[in-house]
Tab-separated table of N, CA and C in Angstrom:
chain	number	residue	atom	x	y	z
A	1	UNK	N	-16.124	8.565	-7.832
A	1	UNK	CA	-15.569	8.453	-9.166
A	1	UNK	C	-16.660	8.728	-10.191
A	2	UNK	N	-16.593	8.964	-11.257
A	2	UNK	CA	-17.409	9.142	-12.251
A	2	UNK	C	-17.652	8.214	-13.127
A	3	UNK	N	-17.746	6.990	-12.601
A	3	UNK	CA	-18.860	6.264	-12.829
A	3	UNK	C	-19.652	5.483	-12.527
A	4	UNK	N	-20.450	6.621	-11.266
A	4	UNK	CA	-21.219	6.809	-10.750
A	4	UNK	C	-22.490	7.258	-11.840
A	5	UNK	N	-22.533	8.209	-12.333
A	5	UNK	CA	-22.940	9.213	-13.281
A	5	UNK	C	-23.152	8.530	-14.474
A	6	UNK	N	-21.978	7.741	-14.974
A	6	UNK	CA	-22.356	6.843	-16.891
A	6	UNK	C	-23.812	6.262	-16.768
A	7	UNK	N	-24.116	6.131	-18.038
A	7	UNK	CA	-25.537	5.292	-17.718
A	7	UNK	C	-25.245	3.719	-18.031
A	8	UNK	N	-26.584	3.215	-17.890
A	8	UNK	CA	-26.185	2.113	-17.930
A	8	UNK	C	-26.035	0.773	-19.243
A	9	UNK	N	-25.003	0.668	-19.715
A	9	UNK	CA	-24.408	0.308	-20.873
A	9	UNK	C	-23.343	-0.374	-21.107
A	10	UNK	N	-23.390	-1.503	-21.327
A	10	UNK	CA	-22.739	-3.081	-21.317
A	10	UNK	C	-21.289	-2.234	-22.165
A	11	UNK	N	-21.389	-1.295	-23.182
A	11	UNK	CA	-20.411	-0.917	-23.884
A	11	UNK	C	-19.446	0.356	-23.164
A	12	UNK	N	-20.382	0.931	-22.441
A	12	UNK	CA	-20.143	2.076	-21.373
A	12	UNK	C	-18.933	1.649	-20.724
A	13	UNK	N	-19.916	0.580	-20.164
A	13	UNK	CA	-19.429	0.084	-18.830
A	13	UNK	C	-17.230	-0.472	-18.946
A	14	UNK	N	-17.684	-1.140	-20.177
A	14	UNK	CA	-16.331	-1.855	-20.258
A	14	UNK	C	-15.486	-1.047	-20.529
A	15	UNK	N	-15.995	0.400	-21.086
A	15	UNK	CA	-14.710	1.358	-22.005
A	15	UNK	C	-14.216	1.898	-20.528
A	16	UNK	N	-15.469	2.240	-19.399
A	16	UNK	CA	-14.980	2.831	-18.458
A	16	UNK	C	-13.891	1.875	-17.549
A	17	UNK	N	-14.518	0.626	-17.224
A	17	UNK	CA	-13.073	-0.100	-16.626
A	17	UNK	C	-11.961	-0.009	-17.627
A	18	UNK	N	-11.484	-0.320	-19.236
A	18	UNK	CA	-10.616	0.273	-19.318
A	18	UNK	C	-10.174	1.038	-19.147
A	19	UNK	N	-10.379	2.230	-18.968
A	19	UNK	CA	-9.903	3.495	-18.998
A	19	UNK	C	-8.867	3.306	-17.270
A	20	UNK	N	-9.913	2.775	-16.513
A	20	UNK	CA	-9.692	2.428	-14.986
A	20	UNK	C	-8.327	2.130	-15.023
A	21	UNK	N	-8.598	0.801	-15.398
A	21	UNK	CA	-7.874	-0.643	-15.749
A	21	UNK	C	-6.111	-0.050	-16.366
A	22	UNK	N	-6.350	1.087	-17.231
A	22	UNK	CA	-5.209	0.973	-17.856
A	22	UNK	C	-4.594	2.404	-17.891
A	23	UNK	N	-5.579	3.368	-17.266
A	23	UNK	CA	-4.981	5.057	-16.880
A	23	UNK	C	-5.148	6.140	-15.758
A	24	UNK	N	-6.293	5.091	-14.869
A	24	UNK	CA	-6.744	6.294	-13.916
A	24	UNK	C	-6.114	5.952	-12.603
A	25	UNK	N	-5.792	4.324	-12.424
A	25	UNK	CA	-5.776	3.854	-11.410
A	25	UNK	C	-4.116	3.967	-10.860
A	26	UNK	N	-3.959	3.907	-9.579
A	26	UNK	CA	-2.208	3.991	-9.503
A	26	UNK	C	-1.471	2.438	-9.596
A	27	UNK	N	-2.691	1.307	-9.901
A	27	UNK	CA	-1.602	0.219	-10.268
A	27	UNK	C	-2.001	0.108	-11.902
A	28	UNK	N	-2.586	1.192	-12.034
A	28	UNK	CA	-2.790	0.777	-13.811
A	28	UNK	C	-1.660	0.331	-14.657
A	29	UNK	N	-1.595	-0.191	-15.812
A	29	UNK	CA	-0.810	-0.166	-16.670
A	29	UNK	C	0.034	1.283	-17.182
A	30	UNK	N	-0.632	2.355	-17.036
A	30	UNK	CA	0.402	3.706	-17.349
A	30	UNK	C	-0.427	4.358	-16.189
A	31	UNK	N	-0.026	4.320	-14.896
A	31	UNK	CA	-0.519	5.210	-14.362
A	31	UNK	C	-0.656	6.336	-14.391
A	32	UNK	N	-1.160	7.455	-13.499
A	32	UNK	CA	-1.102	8.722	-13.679
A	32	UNK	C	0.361	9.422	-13.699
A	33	UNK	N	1.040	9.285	-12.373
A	33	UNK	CA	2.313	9.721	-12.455
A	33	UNK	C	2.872	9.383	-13.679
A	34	UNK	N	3.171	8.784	-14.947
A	34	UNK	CA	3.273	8.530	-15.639
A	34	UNK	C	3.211	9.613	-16.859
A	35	UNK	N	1.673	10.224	-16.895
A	35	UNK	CA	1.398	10.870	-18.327
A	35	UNK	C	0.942	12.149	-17.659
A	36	UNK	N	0.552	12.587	-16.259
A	36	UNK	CA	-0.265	13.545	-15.903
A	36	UNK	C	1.048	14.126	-14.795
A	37	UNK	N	1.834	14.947	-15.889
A	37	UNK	CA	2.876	15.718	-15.178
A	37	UNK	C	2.987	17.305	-14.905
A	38	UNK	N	3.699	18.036	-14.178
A	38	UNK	CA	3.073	19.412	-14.749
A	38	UNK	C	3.522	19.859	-15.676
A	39	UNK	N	3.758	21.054	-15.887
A	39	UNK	CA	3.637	21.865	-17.038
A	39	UNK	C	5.193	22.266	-17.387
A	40	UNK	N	5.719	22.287	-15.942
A	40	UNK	CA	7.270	22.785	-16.365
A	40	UNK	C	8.083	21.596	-16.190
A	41	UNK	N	7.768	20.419	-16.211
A	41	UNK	CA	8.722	19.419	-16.638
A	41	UNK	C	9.168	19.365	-17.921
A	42	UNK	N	8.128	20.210	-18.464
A	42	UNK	CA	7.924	19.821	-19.899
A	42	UNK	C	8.822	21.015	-20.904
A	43	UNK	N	9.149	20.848	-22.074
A	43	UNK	CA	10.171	22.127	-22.720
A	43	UNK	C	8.853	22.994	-23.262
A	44	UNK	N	8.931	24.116	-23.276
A	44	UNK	CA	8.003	25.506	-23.667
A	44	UNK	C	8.078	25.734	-24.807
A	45	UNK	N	8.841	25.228	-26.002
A	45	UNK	CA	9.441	25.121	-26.992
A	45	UNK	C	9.609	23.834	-28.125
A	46	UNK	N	9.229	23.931	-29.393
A	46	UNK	CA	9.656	22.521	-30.223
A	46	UNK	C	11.012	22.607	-30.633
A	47	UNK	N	11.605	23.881	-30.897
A	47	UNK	CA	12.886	24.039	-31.307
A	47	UNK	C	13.387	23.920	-30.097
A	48	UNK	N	14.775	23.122	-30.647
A	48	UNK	CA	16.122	23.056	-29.191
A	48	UNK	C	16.310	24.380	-29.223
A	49	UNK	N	16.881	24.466	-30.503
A	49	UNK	CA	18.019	26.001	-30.149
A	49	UNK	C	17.143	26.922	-29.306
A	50	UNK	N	16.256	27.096	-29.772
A	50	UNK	CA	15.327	28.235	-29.062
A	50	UNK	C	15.215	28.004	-27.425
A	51	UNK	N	14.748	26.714	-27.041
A	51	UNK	CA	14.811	26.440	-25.864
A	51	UNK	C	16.273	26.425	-25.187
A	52	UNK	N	17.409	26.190	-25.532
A	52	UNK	CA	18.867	26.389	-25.079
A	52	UNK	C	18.744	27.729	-24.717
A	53	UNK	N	18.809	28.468	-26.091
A	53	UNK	CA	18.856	29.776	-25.980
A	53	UNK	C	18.265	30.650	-24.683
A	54	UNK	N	16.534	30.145	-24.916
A	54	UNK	CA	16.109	31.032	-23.692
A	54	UNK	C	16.389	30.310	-22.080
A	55	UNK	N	16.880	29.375	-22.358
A	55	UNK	CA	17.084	29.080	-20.904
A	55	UNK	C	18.871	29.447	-20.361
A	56	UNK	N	19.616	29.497	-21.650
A	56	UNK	CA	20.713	29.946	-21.509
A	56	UNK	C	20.683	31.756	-20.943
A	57	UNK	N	19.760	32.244	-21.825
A	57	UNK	CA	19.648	33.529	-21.898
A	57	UNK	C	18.826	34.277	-19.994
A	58	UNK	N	18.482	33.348	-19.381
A	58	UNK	CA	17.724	33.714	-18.564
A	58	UNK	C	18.298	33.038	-17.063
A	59	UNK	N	19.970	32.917	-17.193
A	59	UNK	CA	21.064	33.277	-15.819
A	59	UNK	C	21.899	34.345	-16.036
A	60	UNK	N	21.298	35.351	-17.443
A	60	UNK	CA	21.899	36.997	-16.947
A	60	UNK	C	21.445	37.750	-17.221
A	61	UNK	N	21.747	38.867	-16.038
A	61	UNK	CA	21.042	39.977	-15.335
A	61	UNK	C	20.739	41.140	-16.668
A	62	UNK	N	22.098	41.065	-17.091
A	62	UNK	CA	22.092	42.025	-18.539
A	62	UNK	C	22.430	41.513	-19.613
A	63	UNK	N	22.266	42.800	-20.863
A	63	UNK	CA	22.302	42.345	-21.864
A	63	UNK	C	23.740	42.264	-22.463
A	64	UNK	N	24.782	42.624	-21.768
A	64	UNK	CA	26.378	42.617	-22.166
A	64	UNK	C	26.940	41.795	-20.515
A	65	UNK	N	26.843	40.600	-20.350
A	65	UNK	CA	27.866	40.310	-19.214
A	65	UNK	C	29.091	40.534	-19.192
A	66	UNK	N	29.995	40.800	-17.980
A	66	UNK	CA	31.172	40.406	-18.179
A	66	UNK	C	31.896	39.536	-18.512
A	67	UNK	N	32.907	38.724	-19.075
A	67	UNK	CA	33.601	38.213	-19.837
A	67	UNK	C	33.684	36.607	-18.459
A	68	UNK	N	33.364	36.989	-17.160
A	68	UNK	CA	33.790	36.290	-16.361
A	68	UNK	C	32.515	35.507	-16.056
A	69	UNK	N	31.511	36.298	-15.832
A	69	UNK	CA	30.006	35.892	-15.858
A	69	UNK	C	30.011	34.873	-16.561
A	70	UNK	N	29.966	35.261	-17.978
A	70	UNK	CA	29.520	34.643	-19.052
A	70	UNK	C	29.986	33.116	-19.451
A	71	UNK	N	31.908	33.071	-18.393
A	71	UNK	CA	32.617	31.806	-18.900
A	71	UNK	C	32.044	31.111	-17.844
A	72	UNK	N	31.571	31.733	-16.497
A	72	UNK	CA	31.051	30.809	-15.719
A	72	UNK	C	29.327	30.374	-15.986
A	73	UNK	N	28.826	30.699	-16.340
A	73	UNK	CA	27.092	30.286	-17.036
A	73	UNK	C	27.976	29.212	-18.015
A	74	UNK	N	28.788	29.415	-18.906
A	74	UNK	CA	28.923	28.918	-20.514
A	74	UNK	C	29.594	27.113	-19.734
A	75	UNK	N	30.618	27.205	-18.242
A	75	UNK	CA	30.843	25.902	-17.704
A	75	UNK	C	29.730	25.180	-16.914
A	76	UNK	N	28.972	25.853	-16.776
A	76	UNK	CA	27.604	25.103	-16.173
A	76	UNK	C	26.736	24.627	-17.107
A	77	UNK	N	26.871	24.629	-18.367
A	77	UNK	CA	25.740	24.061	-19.252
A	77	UNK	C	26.846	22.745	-19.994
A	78	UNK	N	27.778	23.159	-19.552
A	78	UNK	CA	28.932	21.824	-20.165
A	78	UNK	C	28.143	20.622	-19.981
Protein backbone atom coordinates (compact mmCIF):
# COMPACT_ATOMS: atom_id res chain seq x y z
CA UNK A 1 0.00 0.00 0.00
CA UNK A 2 1.24 3.43 -0.20
CA UNK A 3 1.86 4.11 2.95
CA UNK A 4 4.67 2.60 2.93
CA UNK A 5 6.30 5.58 1.03
CA UNK A 6 4.44 8.83 3.25
CA UNK A 7 6.95 10.19 5.51
CA UNK A 8 6.81 10.33 8.75
CA UNK A 9 4.08 12.73 10.14
CA UNK A 10 1.65 12.60 13.06
CA UNK A 11 -0.63 14.77 10.45
CA UNK A 12 0.32 12.45 7.44
CA UNK A 13 -0.26 9.70 9.18
CA UNK A 14 -3.95 10.34 10.37
CA UNK A 15 -5.15 11.91 6.89
CA UNK A 16 -3.80 8.60 5.47
CA UNK A 17 -5.88 6.23 7.85
CA UNK A 18 -8.71 8.38 6.96
CA UNK A 19 -8.60 8.13 3.65
CA UNK A 20 -8.18 4.10 4.58
CA UNK A 21 -10.76 4.28 7.16
CA UNK A 22 -13.38 5.89 5.00
CA UNK A 23 -12.48 5.15 0.96
CA UNK A 24 -9.89 2.69 0.13
CA UNK A 25 -10.82 -0.11 2.24
CA UNK A 26 -13.77 -2.69 1.25
CA UNK A 27 -15.36 -2.31 4.79
CA UNK A 28 -14.86 1.43 4.57
CA UNK A 29 -17.56 3.76 5.08
CA UNK A 30 -18.00 4.42 1.04
CA UNK A 31 -16.15 1.79 -0.25
CA UNK A 32 -14.66 1.46 -3.55
CA UNK A 33 -17.43 -0.37 -5.33
CA UNK A 34 -19.29 2.47 -4.34
CA UNK A 35 -17.56 5.63 -6.15
CA UNK A 36 -14.86 3.77 -8.40
CA UNK A 37 -17.21 2.56 -11.25
CA UNK A 38 -16.48 2.33 -14.89
CA UNK A 39 -16.96 4.61 -17.38
CA UNK A 40 -20.06 3.26 -19.12
CA UNK A 41 -22.25 3.02 -16.18
CA UNK A 42 -22.10 6.39 -16.34
CA UNK A 43 -24.33 8.83 -19.06
CA UNK A 44 -21.71 10.42 -21.83
CA UNK A 45 -23.88 13.35 -21.74
CA UNK A 46 -25.35 16.29 -19.22
CA UNK A 47 -28.32 16.79 -21.43
CA UNK A 48 -31.16 13.99 -21.25
CA UNK A 49 -32.51 14.73 -24.54
CA UNK A 50 -29.22 14.36 -26.11
CA UNK A 51 -28.45 11.23 -24.29
CA UNK A 52 -32.15 9.63 -25.19
CA UNK A 53 -31.58 10.72 -28.47
CA UNK A 54 -28.19 9.13 -29.09
CA UNK A 55 -28.96 6.09 -27.45
CA UNK A 56 -32.35 5.99 -29.13
CA UNK A 57 -30.62 6.81 -32.36
CA UNK A 58 -28.04 3.96 -32.14
CA UNK A 59 -30.72 0.57 -32.53
CA UNK A 60 -30.93 1.74 -36.33
CA UNK A 61 -29.10 0.53 -39.05
CA UNK A 62 -30.33 3.57 -41.24
CA UNK A 63 -31.17 6.80 -41.55
CA UNK A 64 -35.05 6.27 -42.75
CA UNK A 65 -36.35 2.94 -40.90
CA UNK A 66 -39.25 1.26 -41.77
CA UNK A 67 -42.40 2.24 -40.18
CA UNK A 68 -42.27 -1.32 -38.40
CA UNK A 69 -38.65 -1.06 -37.15
CA UNK A 70 -39.15 2.08 -35.77
CA UNK A 71 -42.70 1.12 -33.73
CA UNK A 72 -40.75 -1.73 -32.44
CA UNK A 73 -37.38 0.33 -31.00
CA UNK A 74 -40.17 3.27 -30.04
CA UNK A 75 -42.07 -0.06 -27.60
CA UNK A 76 -38.84 -0.94 -26.09
CA UNK A 77 -37.96 2.38 -24.60
CA UNK A 78 -41.69 2.48 -23.15
Amino acid sequence: MYTKDKPENAAITEFCDYLIDNYISNESIFPPKMWARQCSDRVHTTNACESFHSDFNSNFYHQHPNIFKFIEILKLFQ
